[in-house]
Coordinates of C-alpha atoms in Angstrom, one line a residue:
Chain A
M226 CA -0.1 0.2 0.1
K227 CA 1.5 3.6 -1.0
Y228 CA 0.5 6.7 0.0
K229 CA -1.1 9.4 -2.4
S230 CA 0.9 12.2 -0.8
Q231 CA 4.0 10.5 -2.1
K232 CA 3.2 12.6 -5.5
V233 CA 4.6 15.8 -3.9
A234 CA 8.0 14.2 -4.4
Y235 CA 7.3 14.4 -7.9
W236 CA 7.5 17.8 -8.2
F237 CA 10.5 18.0 -6.0
F238 CA 12.0 15.7 -8.8
A239 CA 11.0 17.7 -11.6
L240 CA 12.5 20.7 -9.9
C241 CA 15.6 18.9 -9.8
M242 CA 15.8 17.9 -13.2
L243 CA 15.8 21.7 -14.1
L244 CA 18.2 22.9 -11.5
F245 CA 20.6 20.0 -12.5
A246 CA 20.1 21.3 -16.3
L247 CA 20.8 24.4 -15.7
Q248 CA 23.8 23.8 -13.3
I249 CA 25.7 22.1 -16.3
V250 CA 24.8 24.9 -18.4
Y251 CA 26.7 27.3 -16.1
G252 CA 29.6 24.5 -16.0
F253 CA 30.1 24.5 -19.8
I254 CA 30.3 28.5 -19.4
M255 CA 33.2 28.2 -16.9
G256 CA 34.9 25.2 -18.8
F257 CA 34.9 27.5 -22.0
A258 CA 35.9 30.5 -20.0
R259 CA 39.2 28.5 -19.2
I260 CA 40.2 27.7 -22.7
G261 CA 40.1 31.3 -23.2
M262 CA 36.2 31.3 -25.2
D263 CA 35.1 34.1 -22.4
G264 CA 32.7 35.6 -24.7
L265 CA 30.2 35.8 -21.7
H266 CA 32.5 37.5 -19.7
E267 CA 30.2 41.0 -19.3
F268 CA 27.2 39.3 -18.5
I269 CA 28.2 36.1 -16.7
P270 CA 31.8 36.8 -15.3
F271 CA 33.4 33.6 -14.1
N272 CA 32.8 34.3 -10.4
T273 CA 28.7 34.5 -11.6
A274 CA 29.0 31.5 -13.4
R275 CA 30.8 29.7 -10.4
A276 CA 28.4 31.1 -7.8
V277 CA 25.7 29.8 -9.8
H278 CA 27.0 26.5 -10.7
T279 CA 28.0 25.2 -7.2
N280 CA 24.6 26.9 -5.4
L281 CA 22.5 25.3 -8.0
L282 CA 24.2 22.1 -7.1
V283 CA 23.4 22.6 -3.2
V284 CA 19.9 23.4 -4.3
W285 CA 19.2 20.5 -6.7
L286 CA 20.8 18.0 -4.1
L287 CA 18.3 19.4 -1.1
T288 CA 15.5 19.5 -3.7
G289 CA 15.8 15.7 -4.0
F290 CA 16.8 15.2 -0.6
M291 CA 13.4 17.0 0.4
G292 CA 11.7 14.9 -2.3
A293 CA 13.3 11.7 -1.1
A294 CA 12.2 12.4 2.4
Y295 CA 8.4 13.4 0.8
Y296 CA 8.4 9.7 -0.9
I297 CA 10.2 8.2 2.0
I298 CA 8.5 9.3 5.5
P299 CA 5.0 8.3 4.7
E300 CA 6.1 4.8 3.8
E301 CA 8.0 4.3 6.8
A302 CA 5.7 6.2 9.0
Q303 CA 2.7 4.1 7.2
R304 CA 0.5 7.5 6.8
E305 CA 0.0 10.0 4.6
L306 CA 1.8 13.5 5.0
V307 CA 0.2 15.5 7.4
S308 CA -0.2 18.3 4.9
V309 CA 0.0 17.9 1.1
K310 CA -1.0 21.7 0.5
W311 CA 2.1 22.9 2.9
A312 CA 4.4 20.6 1.3
Y313 CA 3.3 22.0 -2.1
I314 CA 3.8 25.6 -0.7
Q315 CA 7.1 24.8 0.3
L316 CA 8.4 23.6 -2.8
I317 CA 6.9 26.9 -4.7
S318 CA 8.6 29.0 -2.0
L319 CA 11.7 26.9 -2.1
A320 CA 11.8 27.5 -5.9
L321 CA 11.3 31.2 -5.6
V322 CA 14.1 32.0 -2.9
G323 CA 17.0 30.2 -5.4
V324 CA 15.4 32.1 -8.6
V325 CA 16.1 35.6 -6.6
A326 CA 19.1 34.4 -5.0
I327 CA 20.4 33.3 -8.8
V328 CA 19.3 36.5 -10.4
G329 CA 20.8 38.6 -7.9
Y330 CA 24.4 36.6 -8.4
H331 CA 24.1 38.2 -12.0
F332 CA 23.8 41.7 -10.5
N333 CA 26.7 41.7 -7.8
H334 CA 24.2 40.8 -5.2
W335 CA 26.4 38.3 -2.9
E336 CA 28.2 37.4 -0.2
G337 CA 31.3 36.0 -1.8
R338 CA 31.8 33.2 0.8
K339 CA 32.2 30.3 -1.0
F340 CA 29.0 27.6 -1.2
L341 CA 27.5 30.0 0.8
E342 CA 27.0 33.0 -1.6
I343 CA 22.8 33.4 -0.6
P344 CA 22.9 37.0 0.7
R345 CA 21.9 37.5 4.4
E346 CA 18.3 38.6 4.1
L347 CA 17.6 35.6 1.9
D348 CA 19.1 33.2 4.6
Y349 CA 16.0 34.0 6.8
L350 CA 13.8 33.0 4.0
V351 CA 15.7 29.7 3.4
V352 CA 15.6 29.2 7.4
A353 CA 12.2 29.6 7.1
N354 CA 11.8 27.6 4.3
V355 CA 13.6 24.2 6.0
L356 CA 11.6 25.0 8.9
L357 CA 8.2 24.1 7.0
F358 CA 10.1 21.3 5.4
L359 CA 11.1 19.7 8.7
G360 CA 7.2 21.0 10.4
I361 CA 5.9 18.7 7.8
I362 CA 7.9 15.7 8.1
L363 CA 8.5 15.5 12.0
A364 CA 4.5 16.0 12.4
T365 CA 4.1 13.0 10.1
L366 CA 6.6 11.1 12.0
Y367 CA 4.9 12.0 15.1
K368 CA 1.7 10.6 14.1
G369 CA 2.7 7.7 12.1
K370 CA 2.3 4.3 12.7
R371 CA 5.8 3.1 12.8
R372 CA 9.2 5.0 13.7
T373 CA 11.9 3.0 11.8
T374 CA 15.8 3.6 12.1
T375 CA 15.6 4.5 8.2
A376 CA 13.2 7.2 8.8
L377 CA 15.2 8.2 12.0
V378 CA 18.2 8.4 10.5
L379 CA 17.0 10.2 7.2
T380 CA 15.3 13.0 9.3
M381 CA 18.2 13.5 11.8
G382 CA 20.4 14.1 9.0
L383 CA 17.8 17.0 7.8
V384 CA 17.5 18.5 11.0
F385 CA 21.2 18.6 11.8
A386 CA 21.6 20.1 8.4
A387 CA 19.3 22.4 8.9
L388 CA 21.0 23.6 12.4
L389 CA 24.4 23.6 10.7
Y390 CA 23.2 26.3 8.2
L391 CA 23.2 28.6 11.0
P392 CA 27.0 29.0 12.3
G393 CA 27.7 30.0 8.4
M394 CA 25.0 33.4 9.1
I395 CA 27.3 34.8 11.9
W396 CA 29.1 37.9 11.0
F397 CA 32.6 37.8 11.8
D398 CA 35.6 40.9 11.4
S399 CA 38.4 38.4 10.7
Q400 CA 38.2 36.5 7.2
V401 CA 40.2 33.8 9.3
T402 CA 37.4 33.3 12.0
D403 CA 35.1 33.6 8.8
S404 CA 36.6 30.9 6.9
F405 CA 36.7 28.7 10.6
F406 CA 32.9 28.5 10.7
R407 CA 31.9 28.5 7.0
W408 CA 33.7 25.2 7.2
W409 CA 31.1 24.0 10.1
V410 CA 28.1 24.5 7.6
V411 CA 30.1 23.4 4.3
H412 CA 32.5 20.4 5.7
L413 CA 29.7 19.1 8.6
W414 CA 27.2 19.3 5.9
V415 CA 28.9 17.0 3.1
E416 CA 31.2 15.3 5.1
G417 CA 28.5 14.7 8.1
V418 CA 25.1 15.3 8.0
W419 CA 24.4 14.9 4.6
E420 CA 26.3 11.2 4.5
L421 CA 23.3 10.3 7.3
I422 CA 20.7 11.7 4.4
M423 CA 22.6 9.5 1.9
G424 CA 22.5 6.3 4.3
G425 CA 19.0 7.1 4.7
I426 CA 18.1 6.8 1.1
L427 CA 20.4 4.4 0.6
A428 CA 18.6 2.1 3.3
F429 CA 15.4 2.7 2.2
L430 CA 16.3 1.5 -1.4
L431 CA 18.2 -1.6 -0.3
I432 CA 15.2 -2.4 2.1
K433 CA 12.9 -1.9 -1.4
I434 CA 15.3 -3.7 -3.7
T435 CA 17.1 -6.5 -2.3
G436 CA 14.4 -7.4 -0.1
I437 CA 16.7 -8.2 2.9
D438 CA 15.5 -7.7 6.2
R439 CA 15.2 -4.1 7.6
E440 CA 16.8 -5.2 11.2
I441 CA 20.1 -6.2 9.2
I442 CA 20.3 -3.4 7.2
E443 CA 19.4 -0.9 9.7
K444 CA 21.6 -2.3 12.0
W445 CA 25.0 -1.7 9.6
L446 CA 23.2 1.5 8.7
Y447 CA 23.7 2.4 12.4
V448 CA 27.5 1.6 12.1
I449 CA 28.1 3.6 8.8
V450 CA 26.8 6.3 10.2
G451 CA 28.8 5.9 13.1
L452 CA 32.0 5.9 11.3
T453 CA 31.2 8.8 9.3
F454 CA 30.7 11.0 12.4
L455 CA 33.5 9.5 13.9
S456 CA 36.1 10.5 11.5
G457 CA 34.2 13.1 9.8
I458 CA 33.5 15.7 12.9
L459 CA 37.1 15.9 13.5
G460 CA 38.1 15.2 9.8
T461 CA 36.8 19.2 9.5
G462 CA 40.4 19.8 10.4
H463 CA 41.5 19.3 6.9
H464 CA 40.2 22.5 5.8
Y465 CA 42.2 24.4 9.1
Y466 CA 45.5 23.0 8.3
Y467 CA 46.6 26.4 6.2
I468 CA 43.9 29.1 7.1
G469 CA 45.6 30.8 9.8
V470 CA 44.6 28.6 13.1
N471 CA 46.7 26.2 15.4
K472 CA 48.6 23.5 14.4
I473 CA 46.7 21.4 16.5
W474 CA 44.0 20.8 13.3
L475 CA 47.5 19.4 11.4
I476 CA 47.3 16.4 13.5
V477 CA 44.1 15.9 14.4
G478 CA 43.0 16.6 11.0
G479 CA 45.3 14.8 9.5
V480 CA 44.4 11.4 11.4
F481 CA 40.7 11.9 11.5
S482 CA 40.3 12.9 7.7
A483 CA 42.5 9.8 6.9
L484 CA 39.5 7.5 8.5
E485 CA 37.1 9.1 6.4
P486 CA 37.1 6.7 3.5
L487 CA 36.4 4.0 6.0
A488 CA 32.8 5.1 6.1
F489 CA 32.7 5.1 2.5
L490 CA 34.3 1.7 1.7
A491 CA 31.7 0.3 4.3
M492 CA 29.1 1.9 2.6
A493 CA 30.1 0.8 -0.4
L494 CA 31.0 -2.7 0.7
F495 CA 27.6 -3.0 2.5
A496 CA 25.5 -2.2 -0.5
V497 CA 27.2 -4.6 -2.8
Y498 CA 26.9 -7.4 -0.1
M499 CA 23.1 -6.6 0.8
Y500 CA 22.7 -6.7 -3.4
R501 CA 24.6 -10.2 -3.4
K502 CA 23.0 -11.8 -0.7
G503 CA 19.4 -10.5 -1.6
G504 CA 16.5 -12.8 -2.6
R505 CA 14.3 -10.6 -4.3
N506 CA 14.9 -10.2 -8.1
H507 CA 13.4 -6.5 -8.2
P508 CA 12.7 -5.7 -11.7
N509 CA 13.7 -2.2 -11.4
K510 CA 17.6 -2.7 -12.5
L511 CA 17.9 0.8 -13.1
A512 CA 17.4 1.9 -9.8
L513 CA 19.7 -1.0 -8.5
F514 CA 22.3 0.4 -10.8
W515 CA 22.1 4.2 -9.4
T516 CA 21.6 2.6 -5.9
I517 CA 25.1 0.4 -6.3
G518 CA 26.8 2.9 -7.9
A519 CA 26.4 5.9 -5.6
A520 CA 27.6 3.5 -2.8
I521 CA 30.9 2.3 -5.0
V522 CA 31.3 5.9 -6.8
S523 CA 31.3 7.7 -3.3
F524 CA 34.0 5.4 -1.9
I525 CA 36.4 6.1 -5.0
G526 CA 35.2 9.9 -5.3
A527 CA 34.8 11.1 -1.8
G528 CA 37.0 8.3 0.2
L529 CA 39.7 7.6 -2.1
L530 CA 40.3 11.0 -4.0
G531 CA 39.6 12.5 -1.0
F532 CA 42.4 10.6 0.9
A533 CA 45.0 11.8 -2.3
H534 CA 45.3 15.1 -0.8
T535 CA 43.8 15.3 2.7
L536 CA 47.2 14.8 4.5
P537 CA 49.1 17.9 5.7
Q538 CA 52.1 16.7 3.6
T539 CA 50.2 16.8 0.6
N540 CA 48.0 19.3 1.2
I541 CA 50.4 21.9 1.6
Y542 CA 51.1 21.5 -2.3
T543 CA 47.5 21.0 -3.1
H544 CA 45.7 23.5 -1.3
G545 CA 43.9 25.9 -3.3
T546 CA 44.8 24.3 -6.7
L547 CA 42.3 22.3 -9.5
V548 CA 43.1 18.9 -7.3
T549 CA 40.3 19.9 -5.2
A550 CA 38.0 20.8 -7.9
M551 CA 38.9 17.3 -9.3
H552 CA 38.1 15.3 -5.9
G553 CA 35.3 17.9 -5.3
H554 CA 33.4 16.9 -8.9
Y555 CA 33.4 12.9 -8.4
A556 CA 32.7 13.1 -4.2
F557 CA 29.2 15.3 -4.9
W558 CA 28.6 13.1 -8.2
G559 CA 29.1 9.8 -6.3
A560 CA 27.7 10.7 -2.8
Y561 CA 25.0 12.8 -3.4
A562 CA 24.1 13.6 -7.2
M563 CA 23.8 9.5 -7.9
I564 CA 21.6 8.7 -4.7
V565 CA 19.2 11.4 -5.8
L566 CA 19.3 9.9 -9.2
A567 CA 18.5 6.5 -7.7
I568 CA 15.7 7.7 -5.7
I569 CA 14.1 8.8 -8.4
S570 CA 15.0 6.1 -10.8
Y571 CA 13.2 4.0 -8.0
S572 CA 10.1 6.1 -7.3
L573 CA 8.9 7.4 -10.5
P574 CA 7.6 4.5 -12.2
N575 CA 5.6 3.6 -8.8
M576 CA 4.5 7.3 -8.8
T577 CA 3.2 7.3 -12.8
G578 CA 2.7 3.7 -13.4
R579 CA 5.2 3.1 -16.3
K580 CA 7.5 0.9 -15.7
R581 CA 10.2 2.1 -18.2
Y582 CA 13.2 0.5 -16.0
D583 CA 14.1 -1.6 -19.1
H584 CA 14.3 0.9 -21.8
V585 CA 17.8 1.0 -23.1
N586 CA 18.0 5.2 -22.8
G587 CA 17.9 4.6 -18.9
H588 CA 20.9 2.4 -19.0
M589 CA 22.7 4.6 -21.7
A590 CA 22.0 7.7 -19.7
F591 CA 23.5 5.9 -16.6
W592 CA 26.5 4.9 -18.6
F593 CA 27.3 8.0 -20.6
S594 CA 27.1 10.2 -17.4
N595 CA 29.3 8.0 -15.4
I596 CA 32.1 7.6 -18.0
G597 CA 31.5 11.2 -19.1
I598 CA 32.1 12.6 -15.5
L599 CA 35.1 10.1 -14.8
G600 CA 36.6 11.6 -17.6
M601 CA 36.0 15.2 -16.5
V602 CA 37.6 14.2 -13.2
V603 CA 40.7 12.5 -14.8
A604 CA 41.3 15.7 -16.6
M605 CA 41.0 18.0 -13.7
G606 CA 43.5 15.6 -12.1
V607 CA 45.7 15.7 -14.5
A608 CA 45.5 19.9 -14.7
G609 CA 45.9 19.8 -11.2
V610 CA 48.7 18.0 -10.3
V611 CA 50.6 19.8 -13.5
Q612 CA 49.5 22.9 -12.2
V613 CA 51.0 22.0 -8.6
Y614 CA 54.0 21.0 -10.2
L615 CA 54.6 23.8 -12.5
E616 CA 53.1 26.8 -9.9
R617 CA 54.3 25.4 -6.3
R618 CA 57.7 23.3 -7.4
L619 CA 59.0 25.1 -10.4
K620 CA 57.8 28.6 -9.2
M621 CA 56.1 29.5 -12.3
D622 CA 53.6 32.5 -12.2
F623 CA 50.0 31.3 -11.7
M624 CA 48.8 32.8 -15.3
V625 CA 51.7 31.0 -17.2
A626 CA 50.7 27.6 -15.6
Q627 CA 47.4 28.1 -16.6
E628 CA 48.2 28.3 -20.2
E629 CA 50.0 25.0 -19.5
V630 CA 46.9 23.1 -18.5
K631 CA 44.4 24.8 -20.8
I632 CA 44.6 21.7 -23.1
H633 CA 43.4 19.6 -20.1
F634 CA 40.2 21.7 -20.1
V635 CA 39.6 21.2 -24.0
V636 CA 39.5 17.2 -23.0
M637 CA 37.4 18.2 -19.6
L638 CA 34.8 19.6 -22.1
L639 CA 34.6 16.6 -24.4
C640 CA 33.9 14.6 -21.5
A641 CA 31.5 17.1 -20.1
A642 CA 29.7 16.8 -23.6
L643 CA 29.1 13.0 -23.1
F644 CA 27.9 13.6 -19.5
T645 CA 25.4 15.9 -20.8
L646 CA 24.2 13.7 -23.0
G647 CA 23.7 10.9 -20.2
I648 CA 21.8 13.4 -18.1
A649 CA 19.3 14.7 -21.1
M650 CA 18.8 10.8 -21.6
Y651 CA 17.9 11.0 -18.0
I652 CA 15.4 13.8 -18.1
Y653 CA 13.9 12.5 -21.5
E654 CA 13.3 9.3 -19.6
F655 CA 11.8 11.7 -16.8
I656 CA 9.9 13.4 -18.7
K657 CA 8.5 9.9 -20.5
H658 CA 7.1 8.6 -17.0
G659 CA 4.5 11.3 -17.6
K660 CA 2.7 12.6 -14.2
P661 CA 2.2 10.8 -11.2
T662 CA -1.4 9.3 -10.4
D663 CA -3.7 8.4 -7.6
E664 CA -4.0 5.1 -9.4
A665 CA -0.5 4.1 -9.9
L666 CA 0.3 4.6 -6.3
E667 CA -2.7 2.2 -5.4
E668 CA -1.3 -0.5 -7.6
T669 CA 2.5 -0.4 -6.1
Chain B
M63 CA 27.8 -11.0 16.6
L64 CA 27.0 -6.7 17.3
S65 CA 23.6 -6.2 17.7
K66 CA 21.4 -3.2 16.6
S67 CA 21.3 -1.7 20.0
Q68 CA 25.2 -2.2 20.2
A69 CA 25.5 -0.8 16.7
R70 CA 23.1 2.1 17.7
S71 CA 25.4 2.9 20.8
F72 CA 28.1 2.8 18.8
F73 CA 26.9 5.6 16.6
L74 CA 25.6 7.8 19.2
G75 CA 28.7 7.7 21.7
G76 CA 31.1 8.2 19.0
T77 CA 29.2 11.3 17.8
V78 CA 28.8 12.8 21.2
V79 CA 32.3 12.1 22.0
T80 CA 33.6 13.3 19.1
F81 CA 31.4 16.5 18.7
M82 CA 32.7 17.3 22.2
I83 CA 36.3 17.4 21.4
F84 CA 35.5 19.0 18.4
I85 CA 34.1 22.1 20.5
G86 CA 36.9 21.6 22.9
L87 CA 39.3 22.4 19.9
T88 CA 37.2 24.8 18.6
I89 CA 37.8 26.6 21.6
Y90 CA 41.3 26.2 21.8
S91 CA 42.2 27.3 18.9
M92 CA 40.0 30.4 19.1
A93 CA 41.6 31.3 22.4
P94 CA 43.6 35.0 22.1
S95 CA 46.9 33.0 23.1
N96 CA 46.4 30.8 20.4
D97 CA 45.7 33.5 17.8
Q98 CA 48.1 33.4 14.6
S99 CA 46.4 36.1 12.9
N100 CA 47.4 39.2 14.9
H101 CA 43.4 39.8 15.6
E102 CA 44.4 42.9 17.2
N103 CA 45.4 44.5 13.6
I104 CA 41.9 44.4 12.5
T105 CA 41.1 47.7 11.7
E106 CA 38.0 49.4 10.2
G107 CA 39.7 49.5 6.9
V108 CA 40.7 45.6 7.1
I109 CA 36.8 45.2 8.1
R110 CA 35.6 47.2 5.1
G111 CA 38.6 45.3 2.6
K112 CA 37.1 41.9 3.9
H113 CA 33.1 43.7 3.2
L114 CA 34.5 44.3 -0.3
W115 CA 35.8 41.0 -1.1
E116 CA 32.6 39.3 0.1
T117 CA 30.1 41.6 -1.8
N118 CA 32.3 41.4 -5.0
N119 CA 32.5 37.7 -4.7
C120 CA 36.3 37.9 -5.4
M121 CA 36.5 34.4 -4.3
G122 CA 34.7 33.2 -7.2
C123 CA 37.7 33.5 -9.3
H124 CA 40.8 34.4 -7.0
T125 CA 41.8 32.4 -3.8
L126 CA 42.6 33.4 -0.5
L127 CA 44.3 31.5 2.5
G128 CA 44.0 28.8 -0.7
E129 CA 40.3 29.2 -0.4
G130 CA 37.9 30.2 -3.6
G131 CA 37.7 29.6 -7.3
Y132 CA 41.2 28.6 -8.7
Y133 CA 40.5 30.9 -12.0
A134 CA 42.3 33.7 -10.6
P135 CA 46.0 34.0 -8.6
E136 CA 46.0 33.6 -5.1
L137 CA 46.0 36.8 -3.2
T138 CA 47.6 35.5 0.2
K139 CA 50.8 37.8 0.4
V140 CA 49.9 39.5 -3.0
I141 CA 51.0 43.1 -2.0
D142 CA 54.8 41.2 -1.4
R143 CA 54.2 40.0 -4.9
K144 CA 53.2 42.9 -6.8
G145 CA 53.8 45.8 -5.0
E146 CA 50.8 48.3 -3.9
G147 CA 50.6 50.4 -7.0
M148 CA 50.0 47.4 -9.3
I149 CA 47.2 46.0 -7.2
R150 CA 45.7 49.5 -6.8
A151 CA 45.9 50.1 -10.7
I152 CA 44.0 47.0 -10.9
L153 CA 41.4 47.6 -8.6
Q154 CA 40.7 50.7 -9.9
S155 CA 41.0 50.0 -13.7
P156 CA 37.9 51.2 -15.8
V157 CA 38.5 48.2 -18.3
P158 CA 38.7 44.7 -17.3
W159 CA 42.4 43.5 -16.5
Q160 CA 43.4 40.7 -18.8
P161 CA 46.6 38.9 -18.2
N162 CA 47.2 36.6 -21.0
G163 CA 43.8 37.0 -22.2
R164 CA 41.8 36.1 -19.0
K165 CA 39.6 38.8 -17.9
M166 CA 39.1 40.2 -14.6
V167 CA 35.7 42.3 -13.7
A168 CA 36.7 45.6 -14.2
Y169 CA 35.4 47.4 -10.7
G170 CA 36.7 50.9 -11.0
M171 CA 36.9 51.5 -7.5
S172 CA 37.3 54.6 -5.4
D173 CA 40.7 55.5 -3.8
A174 CA 38.9 54.8 -0.4
D175 CA 37.9 51.2 -1.3
A176 CA 41.0 50.4 -3.1
D177 CA 43.2 51.8 0.2
A178 CA 40.9 49.5 2.2
M179 CA 41.4 46.3 0.0
I180 CA 45.0 47.0 0.4
E181 CA 44.8 47.3 4.4
F182 CA 43.0 43.6 4.1
F183 CA 45.6 42.3 2.1
K184 CA 48.4 43.5 4.3
W185 CA 46.5 41.9 6.9
I186 CA 46.2 38.6 5.5
G187 CA 49.6 38.6 4.4
E188 CA 50.9 38.8 8.1
I189 CA 49.0 35.8 9.0
D190 CA 51.4 32.6 10.2
L191 CA 49.7 29.7 7.8
N192 CA 51.9 27.2 9.3
G193 CA 54.0 27.0 6.4
F194 CA 51.5 27.5 3.5
D195 CA 52.8 30.8 2.9
R196 CA 56.1 29.8 1.9
V197 CA 54.8 27.5 -0.7
V198 CA 52.0 29.6 -2.0
S199 CA 54.2 32.5 -2.4
P200 CA 57.5 31.6 -3.2
L201 CA 58.8 35.0 -4.9
A202 CA 58.5 36.5 -1.8
K203 CA 59.4 34.4 1.2
D204 CA 62.6 32.8 -0.3
R205 CA 64.1 35.5 -1.5
V206 CA 64.5 36.6 2.6
P207 CA 66.6 34.0 3.7
R208 CA 68.6 34.5 0.3
Q209 CA 69.3 37.9 0.6
E210 CA 70.3 37.1 4.4
E211 CA 72.5 34.8 3.4
D212 CA 74.1 37.4 0.9

């Protein structure tokens, strides 16, 4: 038995698709600027394109998490959402705040703090919006028939994410202190509480797809999120090595962030093991691909590539170079983009009644986007290593080194084209699924 | 074999303990005695410079303390490297500054704003960065020991 209010999730996912497509457009603007084709400079200079690109990423992922919560929570709590109307109001207000912020970026209206560019006055609207969202989710859980670990972990992730937004809103006179607390938001989101959200969604999907007993999956979910926090909280120290704070962070950050891959390794092993152990042969193979893919790629992107430059001895050379961009792209893709695409792939046929999961387009979307982004990441990684060597070893001037790495951005753009083709096919499939219906939800 | 309640205790216990340590370390590194940023030197000008840095999203292209957009040069120690005059000229230029064809937004700053930016960069340049300043600014820092040797 499914719940009619789960349909709300569809519209959150539709907004995800739109914002994701726009994010890619701004990515191309930056990629072309890097090879000298910056014809849009007057209207969309690099800093605008970058702020839009990263903020759209954050907003579409959060929209995806919210959609996932609206889909998962009724099923876990075994009741309808407390208010569908307020959920739609929340969606529309979220989209409005996002649009206002992004338009503002084109008119030099922002707060140039990496990833938190949204100006302070809009921050308050974001807070109000998130409170509304949490209110709906918590009330539904409270009134629900059961409280599962999966729902609890997912909700804890969402609540902590909201709380951790607050340190980023405090004003500091010192750039050092500002940066210090900015990482409370950014790091503790992506290497902390967002992993709870990811873990919650992953557990839900594994329960549904593999048919393994909930108790077993949820037990390991606790172990994984435990490992995440154990390493991730003190791992924040890897952002504090060279920004003007005490040397103690070199040791603390070094040791604990070196442990961070363990949580991702556990997640990958867990997902693969559950899949192999699972008895049920779920027909939605696409959702399975995205789910297992997210667990594996997040281990490589967030775990291994993060580890590659997390030790202070390495980071002193790679800090502030394209090596970070390389890691960032594969980590966000594997850990967060793929898990959102996984829950969409799983829930869409259930909501619309169109079982398109064997269609070749969906599989091509998976492979094109994954091969494309892997190529992009390799190109950025090569550019990053060359930059480090030329600039920080051979002491070349920044722009001289940038000229040398230009060719790698041509390669990156070619791979980005393949990635975009994959995502376009994913969006095409999304549209082909049609709109959600009550009948479809009742049937599932 | 691990039970679910043991797994939950591991999660909750680990989270509480590490978070407490994190808070403790934060207090420790924010203590005035451990300050490496010369906090007392933050003047009105530095604060205004920081405000300009943020409202123009300079970090969207440049990096500062190694954080930013990787599209334009690192600006920690930039005054040491390029000199005040050049920085002022770039900030006040009415046309986009474009070394090797890569364009910067033309900010056409007033004298007062350019002064504030320079004051901000000078304050940034004095921060003890645990050795990163030597890597990121070889031109300025490496010259000093060599001159001393002479």
